[in-house]
């Protein structure tokens, strides 16, 4: 169930949300563990064609959780600045809820190249070679976004 945002005065929309998703360095992925407890892990991601993507080893706890229950939540926070004298913090954040699924075929190569472009832009040629060597050892997961909220304290 998606709850309505309490601080409507801090809500950000379309372009503001996309700016956070495009420029964020990392996000935190929340899945549900087999014991029913949340499992949250920070990871690199890319935002491409209105979806979020992350890569992973071929096996692991987060992938087991997604296989059992593909519903996830993903959070990105940027532009943080602690304001000690105001007992507050400036920030921009986005929370995405959606369903995760594995990406294969040509889209996998496209997304891996998006990672190289985002995180190693000055090394595109080397990155393409790295993708060719490493792509069979990784999974790429797509988050089909079903709900997005954005919030900022400016």
mmCIF file of C-alpha atoms in Angstrom:
data_model
loop_
_atom_site.group_PDB
_atom_site.id
_atom_site.type_symbol
_atom_site.label_atom_id
_atom_site.label_comp_id
_atom_site.label_asym_id
_atom_site.label_seq_id
_atom_site.Cartn_x
_atom_site.Cartn_y
_atom_site.Cartn_z
ATOM 1 C CA UNK A 1 0.000 0.000 0.000
ATOM 2 C CA UNK A 2 1.361 3.414 -0.985
ATOM 3 C CA UNK A 3 0.818 6.104 1.620
ATOM 4 C CA UNK A 4 0.279 9.739 0.745
ATOM 5 C CA UNK A 5 3.218 12.039 1.460
ATOM 6 C CA UNK A 6 2.809 13.905 4.725
ATOM 7 C CA UNK A 7 4.974 16.947 3.844
ATOM 8 C CA UNK A 8 3.321 18.025 0.592
ATOM 9 C CA UNK A 9 5.266 21.297 0.754
ATOM 10 C CA UNK A 10 8.475 19.337 0.083
ATOM 11 C CA UNK A 11 7.174 17.168 -2.722
ATOM 12 C CA UNK A 12 9.073 17.261 -6.006
ATOM 13 C CA UNK A 13 7.705 16.135 -9.347
ATOM 14 C CA UNK A 14 8.680 14.903 -12.816
ATOM 15 C CA UNK A 15 11.869 16.817 -13.726
ATOM 16 C CA UNK A 16 12.996 17.006 -10.098
ATOM 17 C CA UNK A 17 12.493 13.277 -9.644
ATOM 18 C CA UNK A 18 14.347 12.470 -12.871
ATOM 19 C CA UNK A 19 17.229 14.765 -11.874
ATOM 20 C CA UNK A 20 17.691 12.814 -8.628
ATOM 21 C CA UNK A 21 17.494 9.445 -10.399
ATOM 22 C CA UNK A 22 19.910 10.473 -13.144
ATOM 23 C CA UNK A 23 22.477 12.103 -10.846
ATOM 24 C CA UNK A 24 22.386 9.824 -7.805
ATOM 25 C CA UNK A 25 25.596 7.895 -7.122
ATOM 26 C CA UNK A 26 23.917 4.927 -5.472
ATOM 27 C CA UNK A 27 20.604 3.782 -4.110
ATOM 28 C CA UNK A 28 19.333 1.354 -1.529
ATOM 29 C CA UNK A 29 17.290 -1.643 -2.603
ATOM 30 C CA UNK A 30 14.755 -3.095 -0.180
ATOM 31 C CA UNK A 31 13.500 -6.651 -0.609
ATOM 32 C CA UNK A 32 11.665 -8.986 1.735
ATOM 33 C CA UNK A 33 13.695 -11.829 3.218
ATOM 34 C CA UNK A 34 12.416 -15.358 3.608
ATOM 35 C CA UNK A 35 11.862 -14.641 7.308
ATOM 36 C CA UNK A 36 9.571 -11.716 6.439
ATOM 37 C CA UNK A 37 12.089 -9.086 7.529
ATOM 38 C CA UNK A 38 13.177 -6.312 5.182
ATOM 39 C CA UNK A 39 16.597 -6.671 3.604
ATOM 40 C CA UNK A 40 18.208 -3.452 2.396
ATOM 41 C CA UNK A 41 21.411 -3.219 0.390
ATOM 42 C CA UNK A 42 23.175 -0.189 -1.169
ATOM 43 C CA UNK A 43 24.099 -0.554 -4.819
ATOM 44 C CA UNK A 44 25.034 1.249 -8.010
ATOM 45 C CA UNK A 45 22.212 1.736 -10.476
ATOM 46 C CA UNK A 46 21.264 3.412 -13.724
ATOM 47 C CA UNK A 47 18.035 5.099 -14.720
ATOM 48 C CA UNK A 48 17.265 4.333 -18.357
ATOM 49 C CA UNK A 49 14.017 4.682 -20.337
ATOM 50 C CA UNK A 50 11.942 5.348 -17.200
ATOM 51 C CA UNK A 51 13.194 2.213 -15.410
ATOM 52 C CA UNK A 52 15.889 1.505 -12.835
ATOM 53 C CA UNK A 53 18.554 -1.157 -13.333
ATOM 54 C CA UNK A 54 21.226 -2.735 -11.195
ATOM 55 C CA UNK A 55 23.743 -5.500 -11.786
ATOM 56 C CA UNK A 56 24.646 -8.317 -9.494
ATOM 57 C CA UNK A 57 26.542 -11.554 -9.170
ATOM 58 C CA UNK A 58 24.538 -14.482 -10.543
ATOM 59 C CA UNK A 59 23.429 -15.532 -7.069
ATOM 60 C CA UNK A 60 22.943 -13.948 -3.684
ATOM 61 C CA UNK A 61 20.429 -13.110 -1.004
ATOM 62 C CA UNK A 62 18.825 -10.141 -2.777
ATOM 63 C CA UNK A 63 18.274 -12.278 -5.885
ATOM 64 C CA UNK A 64 16.754 -15.071 -3.784
ATOM 65 C CA UNK A 65 14.418 -12.521 -2.231
ATOM 66 C CA UNK A 66 13.413 -11.145 -5.644
ATOM 67 C CA UNK A 67 12.743 -14.664 -6.964
ATOM 68 C CA UNK A 68 10.409 -15.286 -4.042
ATOM 69 C CA UNK A 69 8.767 -11.833 -4.072
ATOM 70 C CA UNK A 70 9.575 -9.464 -6.933
ATOM 71 C CA UNK A 71 8.037 -6.407 -5.239
ATOM 72 C CA UNK A 72 10.780 -4.007 -4.170
ATOM 73 C CA UNK A 73 11.409 -0.493 -2.964
ATOM 74 C CA UNK A 74 14.386 1.604 -4.035
ATOM 75 C CA UNK A 75 15.604 4.889 -2.532
ATOM 76 C CA UNK A 76 18.062 7.493 -3.830
ATOM 77 C CA UNK A 77 19.236 10.512 -1.817
ATOM 78 C CA UNK A 78 21.309 13.352 -3.275
ATOM 79 C CA UNK A 79 22.369 16.915 -2.529
ATOM 80 C CA UNK A 80 22.708 16.408 1.212
ATOM 81 C CA UNK A 81 23.984 19.154 3.465
ATOM 82 C CA UNK A 82 23.746 19.038 7.244
ATOM 83 C CA UNK A 83 22.523 22.347 8.686
ATOM 84 C CA UNK A 84 23.753 22.154 12.300
ATOM 85 C CA UNK A 85 22.386 25.513 13.439
ATOM 86 C CA UNK A 86 18.940 24.621 12.061
ATOM 87 C CA UNK A 87 18.962 21.045 13.399
ATOM 88 C CA UNK A 88 18.088 19.879 9.937
ATOM 89 C CA UNK A 89 19.464 18.659 6.605
ATOM 90 C CA UNK A 90 19.039 19.789 3.012
ATOM 91 C CA UNK A 91 18.402 16.868 0.647
ATOM 92 C CA UNK A 92 16.631 15.564 -2.412
ATOM 93 C CA UNK A 93 15.249 12.039 -2.354
ATOM 94 C CA UNK A 94 13.213 9.680 -4.469
ATOM 95 C CA UNK A 95 11.512 6.463 -3.469
ATOM 96 C CA UNK A 96 10.493 4.036 -6.207
ATOM 97 C CA UNK A 97 8.258 1.037 -5.716
ATOM 98 C CA UNK A 98 7.993 -1.603 -8.377
ATOM 99 C CA UNK A 99 8.594 -5.107 -9.585
ATOM 100 C CA UNK A 100 12.037 -6.524 -10.347
ATOM 101 C CA UNK A 101 12.845 -8.880 -13.204
ATOM 102 C CA UNK A 102 15.962 -10.163 -14.924
ATOM 103 C CA UNK A 103 17.119 -8.559 -18.173
ATOM 104 C CA UNK A 104 18.612 -10.650 -20.951
ATOM 105 C CA UNK A 105 19.555 -10.356 -24.622
ATOM 106 C CA UNK A 106 20.587 -7.057 -26.197
ATOM 107 C CA UNK A 107 19.085 -4.948 -23.421
ATOM 108 C CA UNK A 108 21.581 -6.448 -20.964
ATOM 109 C CA UNK A 109 24.493 -5.164 -23.087
ATOM 110 C CA UNK A 110 22.846 -1.740 -23.410
ATOM 111 C CA UNK A 111 22.384 -1.454 -19.658
ATOM 112 C CA UNK A 112 25.912 -2.588 -18.868
ATOM 113 C CA UNK A 113 27.167 0.112 -21.225
ATOM 114 C CA UNK A 114 24.956 2.618 -19.394
ATOM 115 C CA UNK A 115 26.795 1.662 -16.193
ATOM 116 C CA UNK A 116 30.159 2.277 -17.837
ATOM 117 C CA UNK A 117 28.941 5.617 -19.176
ATOM 118 C CA UNK A 118 27.641 6.715 -15.771
ATOM 119 C CA UNK A 119 30.445 5.503 -13.514
ATOM 120 C CA UNK A 120 33.502 5.352 -15.832
ATOM 121 C CA UNK A 121 32.648 7.811 -18.593
ATOM 122 C CA UNK A 122 36.269 8.592 -19.422
ATOM 123 C CA UNK A 123 36.975 4.899 -20.050
ATOM 124 C CA UNK A 124 34.261 3.893 -22.549
ATOM 125 C CA UNK A 125 36.525 1.865 -24.829
ATOM 126 C CA UNK A 126 38.033 -0.041 -21.913
ATOM 127 C CA UNK A 127 34.557 -0.447 -20.451
ATOM 128 C CA UNK A 128 33.232 -2.071 -23.619
ATOM 129 C CA UNK A 129 36.041 -4.621 -23.461
ATOM 130 C CA UNK A 130 35.345 -5.213 -19.781
ATOM 131 C CA UNK A 131 31.650 -5.818 -20.507
ATOM 132 C CA UNK A 132 32.507 -8.456 -23.110
ATOM 133 C CA UNK A 133 34.693 -10.321 -20.601
ATOM 134 C CA UNK A 134 32.403 -9.959 -17.581
ATOM 135 C CA UNK A 135 28.823 -9.975 -18.882
ATOM 136 C CA UNK A 136 28.341 -13.742 -18.566
ATOM 137 C CA UNK A 137 29.218 -13.536 -14.857
ATOM 138 C CA UNK A 138 26.571 -10.956 -13.947
ATOM 139 C CA UNK A 139 22.818 -10.567 -13.898
ATOM 140 C CA UNK A 140 21.110 -7.321 -14.771
ATOM 141 C CA UNK A 141 17.867 -6.615 -12.960
ATOM 142 C CA UNK A 142 15.232 -4.157 -14.141
ATOM 143 C CA UNK A 143 12.916 -2.397 -11.737
ATOM 144 C CA UNK A 144 9.630 -1.722 -13.474
ATOM 145 C CA UNK A 145 8.579 1.381 -11.579
ATOM 146 C CA UNK A 146 4.965 1.383 -10.466
ATOM 147 C CA UNK A 147 5.084 4.333 -8.066
ATOM 148 C CA UNK A 148 7.504 7.237 -7.584
ATOM 149 C CA UNK A 149 7.645 9.940 -4.950
ATOM 150 C CA UNK A 150 10.155 12.724 -4.618
ATOM 151 C CA UNK A 151 10.890 14.994 -1.705
ATOM 152 C CA UNK A 152 13.355 17.818 -1.041
ATOM 153 C CA UNK A 153 14.329 20.272 1.619
ATOM 154 C CA UNK A 154 15.993 23.118 -0.170
#
